[in-house]
Coordinates of C-alpha atoms in Angstrom, one line a residue:
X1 CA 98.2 68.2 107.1
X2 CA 101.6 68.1 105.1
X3 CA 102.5 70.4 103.2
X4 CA 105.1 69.2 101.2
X5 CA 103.9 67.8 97.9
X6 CA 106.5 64.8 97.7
X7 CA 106.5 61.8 94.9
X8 CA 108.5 59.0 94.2
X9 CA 109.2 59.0 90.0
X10 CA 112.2 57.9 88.0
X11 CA 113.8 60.1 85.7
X12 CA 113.7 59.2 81.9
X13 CA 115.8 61.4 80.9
X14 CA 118.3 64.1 81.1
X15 CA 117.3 66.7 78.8
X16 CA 119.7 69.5 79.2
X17 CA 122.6 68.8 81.3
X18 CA 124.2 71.5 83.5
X19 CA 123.5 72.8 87.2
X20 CA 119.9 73.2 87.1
X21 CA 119.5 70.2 84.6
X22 CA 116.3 69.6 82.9
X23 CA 114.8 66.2 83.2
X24 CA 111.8 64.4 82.3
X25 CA 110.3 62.4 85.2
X26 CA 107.9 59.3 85.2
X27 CA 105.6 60.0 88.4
X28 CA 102.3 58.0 88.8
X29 CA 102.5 57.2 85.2
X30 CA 102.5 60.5 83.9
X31 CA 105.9 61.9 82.0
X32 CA 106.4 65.2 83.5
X33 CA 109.1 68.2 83.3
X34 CA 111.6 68.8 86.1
X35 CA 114.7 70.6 87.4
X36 CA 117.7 68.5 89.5
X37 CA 120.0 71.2 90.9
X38 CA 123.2 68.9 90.9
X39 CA 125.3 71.2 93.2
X40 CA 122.2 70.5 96.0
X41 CA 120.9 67.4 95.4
X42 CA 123.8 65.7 92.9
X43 CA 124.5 64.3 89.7
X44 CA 121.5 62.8 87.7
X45 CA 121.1 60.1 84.7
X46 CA 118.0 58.4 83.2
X47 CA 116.6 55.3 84.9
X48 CA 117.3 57.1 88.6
X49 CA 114.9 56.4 91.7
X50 CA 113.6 60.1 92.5
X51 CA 111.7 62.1 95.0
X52 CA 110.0 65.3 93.4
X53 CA 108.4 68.2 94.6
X54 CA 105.3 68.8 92.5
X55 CA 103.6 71.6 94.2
X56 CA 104.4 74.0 91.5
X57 CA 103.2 71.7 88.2
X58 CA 100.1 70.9 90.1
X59 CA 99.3 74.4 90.3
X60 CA 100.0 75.1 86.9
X61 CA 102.6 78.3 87.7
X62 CA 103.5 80.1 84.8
X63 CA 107.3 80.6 85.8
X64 CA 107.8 77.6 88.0
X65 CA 105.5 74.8 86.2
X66 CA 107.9 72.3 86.1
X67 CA 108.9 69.6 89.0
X68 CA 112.0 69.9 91.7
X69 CA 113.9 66.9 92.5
X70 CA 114.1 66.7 96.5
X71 CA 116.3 63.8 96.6
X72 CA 118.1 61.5 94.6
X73 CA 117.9 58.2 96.2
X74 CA 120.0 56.3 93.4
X75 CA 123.1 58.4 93.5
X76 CA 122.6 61.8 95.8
X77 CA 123.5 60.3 99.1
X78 CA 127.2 60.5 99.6
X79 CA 128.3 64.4 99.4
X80 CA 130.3 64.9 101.9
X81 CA 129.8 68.7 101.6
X82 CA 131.8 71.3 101.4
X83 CA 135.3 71.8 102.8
X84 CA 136.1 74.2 105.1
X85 CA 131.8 75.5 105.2
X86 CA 130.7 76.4 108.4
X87 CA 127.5 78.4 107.8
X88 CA 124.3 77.0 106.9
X89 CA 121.9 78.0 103.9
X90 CA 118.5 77.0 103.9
X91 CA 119.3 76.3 107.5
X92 CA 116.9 74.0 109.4
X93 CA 115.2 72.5 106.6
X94 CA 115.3 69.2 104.8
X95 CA 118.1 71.4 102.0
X96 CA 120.4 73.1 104.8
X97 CA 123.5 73.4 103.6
X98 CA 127.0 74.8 104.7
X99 CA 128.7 77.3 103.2
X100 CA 131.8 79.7 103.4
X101 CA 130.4 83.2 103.4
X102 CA 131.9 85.8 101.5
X103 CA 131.6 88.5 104.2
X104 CA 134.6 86.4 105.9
X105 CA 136.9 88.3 103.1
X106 CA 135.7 92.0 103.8
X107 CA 137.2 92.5 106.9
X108 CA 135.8 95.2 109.3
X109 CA 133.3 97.4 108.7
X110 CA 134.5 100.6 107.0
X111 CA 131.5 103.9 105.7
X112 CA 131.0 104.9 103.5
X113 CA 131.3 102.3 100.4
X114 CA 131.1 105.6 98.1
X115 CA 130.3 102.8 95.2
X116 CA 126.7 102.8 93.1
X117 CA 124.3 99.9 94.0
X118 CA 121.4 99.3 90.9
X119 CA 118.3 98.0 92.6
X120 CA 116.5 95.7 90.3
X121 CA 113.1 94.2 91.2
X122 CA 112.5 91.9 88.3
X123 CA 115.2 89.5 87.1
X124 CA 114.0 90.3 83.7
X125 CA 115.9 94.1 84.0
X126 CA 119.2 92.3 85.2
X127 CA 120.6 91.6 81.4
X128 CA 119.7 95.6 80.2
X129 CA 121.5 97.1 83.3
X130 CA 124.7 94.6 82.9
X131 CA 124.9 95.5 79.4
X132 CA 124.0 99.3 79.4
X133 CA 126.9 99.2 82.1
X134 CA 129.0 97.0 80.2
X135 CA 129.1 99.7 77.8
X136 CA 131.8 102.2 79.5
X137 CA 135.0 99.7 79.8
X138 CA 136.6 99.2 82.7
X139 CA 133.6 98.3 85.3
X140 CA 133.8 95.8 87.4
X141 CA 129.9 94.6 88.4
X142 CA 128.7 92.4 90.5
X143 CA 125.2 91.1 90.9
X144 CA 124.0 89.8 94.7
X145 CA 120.9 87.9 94.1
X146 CA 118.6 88.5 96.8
X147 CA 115.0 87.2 98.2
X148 CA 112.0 87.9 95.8
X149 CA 112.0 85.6 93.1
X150 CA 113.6 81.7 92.7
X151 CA 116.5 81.4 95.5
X152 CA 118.4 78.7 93.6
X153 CA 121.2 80.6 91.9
X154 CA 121.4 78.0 89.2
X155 CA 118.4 78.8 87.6
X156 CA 119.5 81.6 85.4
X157 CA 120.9 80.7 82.5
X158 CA 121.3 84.6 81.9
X159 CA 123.6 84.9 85.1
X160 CA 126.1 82.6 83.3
X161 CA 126.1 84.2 79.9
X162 CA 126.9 87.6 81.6
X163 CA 129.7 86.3 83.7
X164 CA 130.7 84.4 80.1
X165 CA 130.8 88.2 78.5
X166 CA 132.5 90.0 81.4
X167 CA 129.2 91.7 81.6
X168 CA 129.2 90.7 85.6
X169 CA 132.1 89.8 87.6
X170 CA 131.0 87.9 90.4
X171 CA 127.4 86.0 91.4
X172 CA 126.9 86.4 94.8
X173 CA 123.4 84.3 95.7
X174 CA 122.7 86.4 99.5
X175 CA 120.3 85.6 102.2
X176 CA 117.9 82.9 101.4
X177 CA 119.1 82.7 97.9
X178 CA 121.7 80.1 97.4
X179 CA 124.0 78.5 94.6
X180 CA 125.7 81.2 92.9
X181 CA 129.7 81.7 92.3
X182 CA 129.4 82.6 96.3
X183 CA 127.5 83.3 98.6
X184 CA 126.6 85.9 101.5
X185 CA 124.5 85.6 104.7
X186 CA 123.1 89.1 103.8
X187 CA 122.9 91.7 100.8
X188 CA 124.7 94.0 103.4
X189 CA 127.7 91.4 103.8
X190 CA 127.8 90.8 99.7
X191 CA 127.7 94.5 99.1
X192 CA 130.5 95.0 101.5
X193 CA 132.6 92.1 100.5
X194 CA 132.0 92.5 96.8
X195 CA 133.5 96.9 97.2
X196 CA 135.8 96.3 99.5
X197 CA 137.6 92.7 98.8
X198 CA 136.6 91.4 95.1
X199 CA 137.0 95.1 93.5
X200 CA 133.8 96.1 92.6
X201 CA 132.7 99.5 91.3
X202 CA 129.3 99.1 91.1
X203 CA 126.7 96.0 91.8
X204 CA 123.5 94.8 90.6
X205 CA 120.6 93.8 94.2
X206 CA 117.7 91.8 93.1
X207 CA 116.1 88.8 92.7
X208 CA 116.2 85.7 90.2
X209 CA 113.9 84.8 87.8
X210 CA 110.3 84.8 88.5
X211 CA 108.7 86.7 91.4
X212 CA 106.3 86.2 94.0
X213 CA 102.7 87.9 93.9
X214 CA 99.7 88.6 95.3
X215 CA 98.3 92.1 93.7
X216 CA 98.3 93.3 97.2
X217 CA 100.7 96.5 98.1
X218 CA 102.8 94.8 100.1
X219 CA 102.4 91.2 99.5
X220 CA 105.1 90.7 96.4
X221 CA 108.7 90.0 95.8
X222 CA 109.0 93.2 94.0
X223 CA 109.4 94.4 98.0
X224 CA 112.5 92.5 98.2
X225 CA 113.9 95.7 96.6
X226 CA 113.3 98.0 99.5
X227 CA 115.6 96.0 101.9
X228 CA 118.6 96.3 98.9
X229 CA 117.9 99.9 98.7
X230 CA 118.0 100.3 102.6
X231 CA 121.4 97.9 102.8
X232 CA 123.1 100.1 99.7
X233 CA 122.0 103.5 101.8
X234 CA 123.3 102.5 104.7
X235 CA 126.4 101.3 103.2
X236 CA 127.0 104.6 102.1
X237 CA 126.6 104.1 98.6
X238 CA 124.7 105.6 95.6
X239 CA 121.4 104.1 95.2
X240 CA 119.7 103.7 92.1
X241 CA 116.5 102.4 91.5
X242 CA 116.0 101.0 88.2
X243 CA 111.9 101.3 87.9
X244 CA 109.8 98.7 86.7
X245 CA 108.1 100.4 83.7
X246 CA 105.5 99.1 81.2
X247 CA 103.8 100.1 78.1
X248 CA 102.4 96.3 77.5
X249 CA 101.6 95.1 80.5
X250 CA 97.8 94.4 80.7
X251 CA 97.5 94.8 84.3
X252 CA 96.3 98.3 85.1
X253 CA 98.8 98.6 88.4
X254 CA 101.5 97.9 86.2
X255 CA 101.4 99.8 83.3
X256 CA 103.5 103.3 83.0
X257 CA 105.3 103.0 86.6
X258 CA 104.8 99.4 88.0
X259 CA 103.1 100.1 91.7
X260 CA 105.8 97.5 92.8
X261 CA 108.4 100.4 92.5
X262 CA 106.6 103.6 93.5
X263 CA 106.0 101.7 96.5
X264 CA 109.8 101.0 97.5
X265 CA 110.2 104.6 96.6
X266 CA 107.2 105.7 99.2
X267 CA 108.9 103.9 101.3
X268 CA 112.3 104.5 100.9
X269 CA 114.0 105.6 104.1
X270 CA 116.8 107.3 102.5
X271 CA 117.5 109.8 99.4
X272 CA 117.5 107.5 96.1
X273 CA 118.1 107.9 92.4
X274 CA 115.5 106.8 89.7
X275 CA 117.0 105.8 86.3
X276 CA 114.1 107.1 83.7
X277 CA 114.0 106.9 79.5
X278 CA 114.2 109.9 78.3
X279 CA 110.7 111.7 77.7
X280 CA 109.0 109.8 80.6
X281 CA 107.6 112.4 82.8
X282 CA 106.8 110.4 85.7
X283 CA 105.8 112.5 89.2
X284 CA 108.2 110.7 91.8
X285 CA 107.5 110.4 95.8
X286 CA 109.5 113.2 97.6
X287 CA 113.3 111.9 98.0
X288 CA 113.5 110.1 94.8
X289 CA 115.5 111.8 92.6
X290 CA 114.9 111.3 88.5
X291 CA 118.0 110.8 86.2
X292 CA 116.9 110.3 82.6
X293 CA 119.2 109.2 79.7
X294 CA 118.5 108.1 76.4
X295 CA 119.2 104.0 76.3
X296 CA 119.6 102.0 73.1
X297 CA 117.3 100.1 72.5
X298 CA 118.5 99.0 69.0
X299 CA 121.9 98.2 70.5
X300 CA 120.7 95.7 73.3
X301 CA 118.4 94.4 70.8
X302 CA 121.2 93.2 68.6
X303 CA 123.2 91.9 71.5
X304 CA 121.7 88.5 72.0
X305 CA 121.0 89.0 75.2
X306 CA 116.9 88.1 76.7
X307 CA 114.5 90.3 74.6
X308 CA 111.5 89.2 76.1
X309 CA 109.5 90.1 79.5
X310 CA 106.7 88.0 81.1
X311 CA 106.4 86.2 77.4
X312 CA 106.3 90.0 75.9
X313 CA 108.7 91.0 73.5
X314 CA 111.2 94.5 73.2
X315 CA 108.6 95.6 70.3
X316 CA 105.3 94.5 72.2
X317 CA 106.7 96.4 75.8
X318 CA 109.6 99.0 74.7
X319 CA 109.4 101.0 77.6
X320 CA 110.3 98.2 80.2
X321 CA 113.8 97.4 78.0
X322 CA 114.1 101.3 78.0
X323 CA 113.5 101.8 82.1
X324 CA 115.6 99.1 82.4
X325 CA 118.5 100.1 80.1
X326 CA 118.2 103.5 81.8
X327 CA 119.3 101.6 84.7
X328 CA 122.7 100.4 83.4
X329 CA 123.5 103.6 82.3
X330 CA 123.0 105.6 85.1
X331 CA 125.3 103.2 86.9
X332 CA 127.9 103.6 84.7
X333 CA 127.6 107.1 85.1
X334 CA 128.1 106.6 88.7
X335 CA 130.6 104.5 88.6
X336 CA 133.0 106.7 86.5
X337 CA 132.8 109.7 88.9

């Protein structure tokens, strides 16, 4: 049985331009929405022969209903690559691709890192911590994109406004994730590289927009979390987990402290810190060690920055912007000692 939900369409139209252009493609007869990730499968223009993967329309995903161009047959046959790459992404599948890793700068192995990692398990907290952080000048960030949610690093439009602000210095897209500013073979290696070659004092772990799910305890990206809070511990560095906290979510497991984060801090295997609101009095598993601060809210609010969570807005689910916010400013706080 395949697997792969392939069709032949033509694109009508380029609707936004960019690295993770949106198109409109003509498949079966039907006009339907799609991505074309130019750095991976190349330029695009209206009237070109595609091949789409429609798995994720079909299905009719919330986060990921749209089409993904495989292939490009009018004008996505000739890259040559990249110079100088030698390691593949997405190796040994139809995308592998080579890359130059970043761990290549970092030299050897020196412990401990002594810089602060924020854990982040939803994509949605990454703008609150970069801009609670960006709030004490002078700290250099950098966000490693791991496993969890989409692995194209071209997806987030936010990733490229906070490198446009100075919010985040460097994307690093790491293990399966790929596309970003550069790229790692692990979260260990980025972490490394990013402290000890690109002058980091602090980074950002998790994944990009969307995330996996089952409503199992295990079974969800939010998990992906647990192996960036295991690389930053044993990379000698501060560890903060920035909690996934809701006061709108309608999904009992969720609400107050998501069960996606108490079960990264059950199963933490090393001492952590938990960024909490102010006047949250949440009962932590043993090792997890609260930090609250008063974030504001009215200040990320006004910045422009994504205000919304899982089509909830900062009014309709305060407390995740506050958890999250907390997050940014524990960092800081970590970063300036």
């Amino acid at each position: 049985m395949t697997r792969l939900a392939l069709r032949r369409g033509v694109v009508v139209s380029v609707d936004r331009p960019g690295a993770a252009a949106q198109i409109t493609v003509e498949v079966g007869g039907e006009r339907r929405p799609a991505i074309s990730y130019e750095p991976t499968t190349g330029p695009v223009e209206a009237g070109d022969e595609v091949v789409v993967n429609v798995a994720a329309r079909d299905l009719g995903l919330g986060s990921g209903g749209f089409d993904v161009v495989h292939v490009n047959l009018t004008r996505g046959l000739a890259s040559g690559g990249t110079p100088d790459a030698h390691v593949m992404k997405l190796n040994y599948t139809s995308l592998q691709h080579a890359v130059v890793p970043v761990e290549e700068l970092a030299g050897e192995l020196s412990r401990p890192l002594g810089k602060p990692v924020a854990v982040v398990g939803l994509h949605g907290q990454l703008p609150c911590v970069a801009w609670a952080t960006g709030a004490r000048p002078g700290i250099r960030v950098g966000y490693v994109q791991t496993a969890g949610g989409a692995l194209p690093g071209e997806l987030s439009r936010t990733v490229g406004e906070l490198l446009e602000r100075g919010l985040l210095a460097d994307h690093v897209t790491a293990g399966p994730s790929f596309g970003g500013g550069r790229e790692a073979i692990t979260t260990a290696g980025a972490l490394h590289a990013g402290f000890a070659a690109l002058g980091w004092d602090a980074a950002i772990a998790g994944p990009g927009p969307g995330i996996l799910g089952s409503a199992t305890a295990l079974g969800h990206g939010g998990l992906a979390a647990l192996d960036s809070v295991h690389a930053a511990l044993a990379l000698g560095c501060t560890t903060v987990v920035v909690p996934r906290m809701s006061s709108g979510d309608a999904r009992p497991r969720h609400r107050g402290l998501s069960h996606h984060t108490r079960t990264v801090l059950e199963l933490a295997l090393g001492p952590v810190v938990v960024a909490l609101p102010a006047g949250e009095d949440v009962e932590l598993p043993e090792g997890a060690t609260p930090r609250a601060v008063e974030p504001d809210v009215a200040g990320y609010g006004s910045s422009g920055l994504p205000a919304h969570t899982m089509g909830r807005s900062m009014s309709e689910d305060e407390l995740f912007f506050r958890a999250a916010l907390a997050g940014g400013m524990v960092l800081a706080d970590e970063a300036s000692r």
